[in-house]
Amino acid sequence: MPALVLLGAQWGDEGKGKATDLLGGSVDYVVRYQGGNNAGHTVVVGDQKYALHLLPSGILSPGCTPVIGNGVVVDPAVLFSELNGLNERGVDTSKLLISGNAHLITPYNVTVDKVTERFLGSRKIGTTGRGIGPTYADKINRVGIRVQDLYDESILVQKVEAALDFKNQILAKLYNRRAIESGKIVEELLTYADRLKPYVADTTLILNDAIDEGKVVLFEGGQGTLLDVDHGTYPFVTSSNPTAGGACTGSGVGPTKISRVIGILKAYTTRVGAGPFPTELLDEDGEALRRIGGERGVTTGRDRRCGWFDAPIARYATRVNGLTDFFLTKLDVLTGWEQIPVCVAYEIDGKRVEELPYSQSDFHHAKPVYEMLPGWSEDITKAKTFDDLPKNAQDYVKALEEMSGAPISAIGVGPGRTETIQINSFL
Ligand code: GDP
Ligand code: IMO
Ligand code: MG
């Protein structure tokens, strides 16, 4: 079982950090393959809480090598501040590997992210403002700056000039902002070069060799399936591919090497930022989920929008990722409701629809069709096995499994590493 992908099945914040950390002790490499410091992955170890943005959650497991793959966008200032923060808390980060092909988030990418959102006004995406979209746009436009460019100054100068030529026209003429001097950008980027150097590696070669030697490699997704630029609720998405295929392009490991794809699935639904959300609750139930679930963004501190579980979304995640398993998280948050509504299908323009519609307009009109499942009031946070759960909680899990199209192999009953019911092994 050499290579596993672990990814978000909904709109992010499903508990990927916890799930990755749980597996971290048994795997050799944990690889981020897309996104950047727009992610906020929380890991709770004993009484210690860590919020990771750019670094793979495996960094907290001493035997594990953390890898930032070619598909990730790296803000070097954020990277060093995250590394410093961990070092101050006694975490050894010396094993980190970073792909020389990963793209750098530059200060002008962050500026463009912020001014674009401001310019969009009420049509804004609600991005994290970290420069993610503009950095991927530069990559696709072939004017991006890669980690390896830091080690050839004349190339770096040319590339930064090329990237800024066009951007400065837009910044000055459209957004009424001062043009950005390329010399200053180059100067800043070069200050990172020496400290970054020991981490830079041919990660594609290293990971493929590791898999061939039977080592266990875990790919940790950022964001989630419905934030995928191809398969998500476009345009209200991030600018990368969190879905399973992204693990291949974002690391240089071929699909034939991936043995298992685990979807992290919250027992209800949340979303941050703008965009459609059929089961969103704007009432006291939504407020209660937010309060009990602690649904506040790890990266931006924004309140998360909350709603009931949406089965068409889970089925869709199974389909587009080829999921082999689910890890159901935050079941404990649902304790106390007499009845729990679950969205089993949508009603769109008077018709019942079982699957996520491919048309954006239809999804905006989709009204949830709810089935009521009986709730439970017993504290489940100490449950260690499926049998420890009250009957109604067991039935809730079984119903979700039936609707979602893949086995639920683990259940989270609290934020800590040990607050997990393992049903089938992932390894
Ligand atoms: P990620 O982005 O997918 O890693 O998720 P976040 O860290 O942004 O949000 C998940 C939150 O839920 C974090 O605060 C976790 O500590 C917490 N969490 C994860 N699993 C569970 C669980 O099973 N129960 C509870 N109560 N909290 C959980
Ligand atoms: P983790 O990994 C939840 C959302 C933003 C916005 C949209 C685009 O913690 O699950 P971006 O800055 O990426 O261009 O913003 O995507 N978003 C997330 N929502 N969890 C995340 O990461 C997210 N990363 C981005 O709120 O709606
Ligand atoms: Mg998060």
Short mmCIF file of N, CA, C and O in Angstrom, two decimals, residues 13 32 34-40 53-54 73 105 128-130 132 136 222-223 238-240 299-300:
data_model
loop_
_atom_site.label_atom_id
_atom_site.label_comp_id
_atom_site.label_asym_id
_atom_site.label_seq_id
_atom_site.Cartn_x
_atom_site.Cartn_y
_atom_site.Cartn_z
N ASP A 13 -11.63 22.40 5.13
CA ASP A 13 -11.79 22.42 6.58
C ASP A 13 -12.53 21.20 7.12
O ASP A 13 -13.24 21.27 8.13
N ARG A 32 2.51 17.81 0.32
CA ARG A 32 1.49 18.75 -0.17
C ARG A 32 1.66 18.85 -1.68
O ARG A 32 2.77 18.99 -2.17
N GLN A 34 -0.69 20.76 -3.88
CA GLN A 34 -1.34 21.92 -4.51
C GLN A 34 -1.65 22.96 -3.44
O GLN A 34 -1.48 22.70 -2.26
N GLY A 35 -2.13 24.11 -3.88
CA GLY A 35 -2.48 25.17 -2.95
C GLY A 35 -1.23 25.76 -2.32
O GLY A 35 -0.10 25.48 -2.73
N GLY A 36 -1.46 26.57 -1.30
CA GLY A 36 -0.34 27.21 -0.63
C GLY A 36 -0.76 27.55 0.78
O GLY A 36 -1.41 26.72 1.43
N ASN A 37 -0.44 28.78 1.20
CA ASN A 37 -0.80 29.13 2.57
C ASN A 37 -2.22 29.70 2.67
O ASN A 37 -2.55 30.39 3.62
N ASN A 38 -3.06 29.38 1.68
CA ASN A 38 -4.51 29.58 1.84
C ASN A 38 -5.08 28.49 2.75
O ASN A 38 -6.13 28.65 3.36
N ALA A 39 -4.39 27.38 2.86
CA ALA A 39 -4.85 26.28 3.72
C ALA A 39 -4.62 26.63 5.19
O ALA A 39 -3.73 27.40 5.53
N GLY A 40 -5.45 26.04 6.03
CA GLY A 40 -5.26 26.15 7.48
C GLY A 40 -5.60 24.80 8.05
O GLY A 40 -6.77 24.42 8.09
N HIS A 53 -0.13 26.03 7.63
CA HIS A 53 -0.70 26.66 6.44
C HIS A 53 -0.06 26.13 5.17
O HIS A 53 -0.73 25.75 4.22
N LEU A 54 1.26 26.11 5.17
CA LEU A 54 1.98 25.72 3.96
C LEU A 54 2.66 24.37 4.14
O LEU A 54 2.80 23.59 3.19
N VAL A 73 2.18 26.44 -4.38
CA VAL A 73 2.74 27.79 -4.54
C VAL A 73 3.25 28.24 -3.17
O VAL A 73 2.55 28.14 -2.17
N ILE A 105 5.12 32.58 -4.55
CA ILE A 105 4.16 33.68 -4.42
C ILE A 105 5.01 34.92 -4.13
O ILE A 105 5.73 34.97 -3.14
N THR A 128 -8.61 34.16 0.21
CA THR A 128 -7.88 34.34 1.46
C THR A 128 -6.91 35.53 1.35
O THR A 128 -6.24 35.85 2.33
N GLY A 129 -6.78 36.10 0.16
CA GLY A 129 -5.90 37.27 0.00
C GLY A 129 -4.42 36.93 0.10
O GLY A 129 -3.59 37.79 0.38
N ARG A 130 -4.08 35.68 -0.15
CA ARG A 130 -2.68 35.25 0.01
C ARG A 130 -1.92 35.22 -1.33
O ARG A 130 -0.80 34.72 -1.39
N ILE A 132 -2.80 33.47 -4.03
CA ILE A 132 -2.84 32.13 -4.62
C ILE A 132 -3.26 32.18 -6.10
O ILE A 132 -2.53 31.68 -6.98
N TYR A 136 -0.92 31.22 -9.52
CA TYR A 136 -1.25 30.16 -10.48
C TYR A 136 -1.51 30.75 -11.87
O TYR A 136 -1.19 30.12 -12.89
N GLY A 222 -4.88 20.19 0.13
CA GLY A 222 -5.39 21.41 0.74
C GLY A 222 -6.78 21.64 0.17
O GLY A 222 -7.19 20.97 -0.79
N GLN A 223 -7.54 22.55 0.76
CA GLN A 223 -8.88 22.89 0.26
C GLN A 223 -9.77 21.64 0.15
O GLN A 223 -9.67 20.77 0.98
N THR A 238 -10.85 27.66 -5.55
CA THR A 238 -9.47 28.08 -5.49
C THR A 238 -8.85 27.81 -6.87
O THR A 238 -9.53 27.31 -7.77
N SER A 239 -7.58 28.14 -7.06
CA SER A 239 -7.02 28.10 -8.42
C SER A 239 -6.15 26.87 -8.67
O SER A 239 -5.23 26.92 -9.48
N SER A 240 -6.42 25.78 -7.96
CA SER A 240 -5.62 24.57 -8.15
C SER A 240 -6.53 23.35 -8.15
O SER A 240 -7.74 23.47 -8.09
N THR A 299 -7.07 30.31 8.77
CA THR A 299 -6.18 31.21 8.04
C THR A 299 -6.64 32.66 8.14
O THR A 299 -5.85 33.55 8.40
N THR A 300 -7.94 32.89 7.95
CA THR A 300 -8.41 34.28 7.87
C THR A 300 -9.24 34.70 9.08
O THR A 300 -9.59 35.87 9.20
#
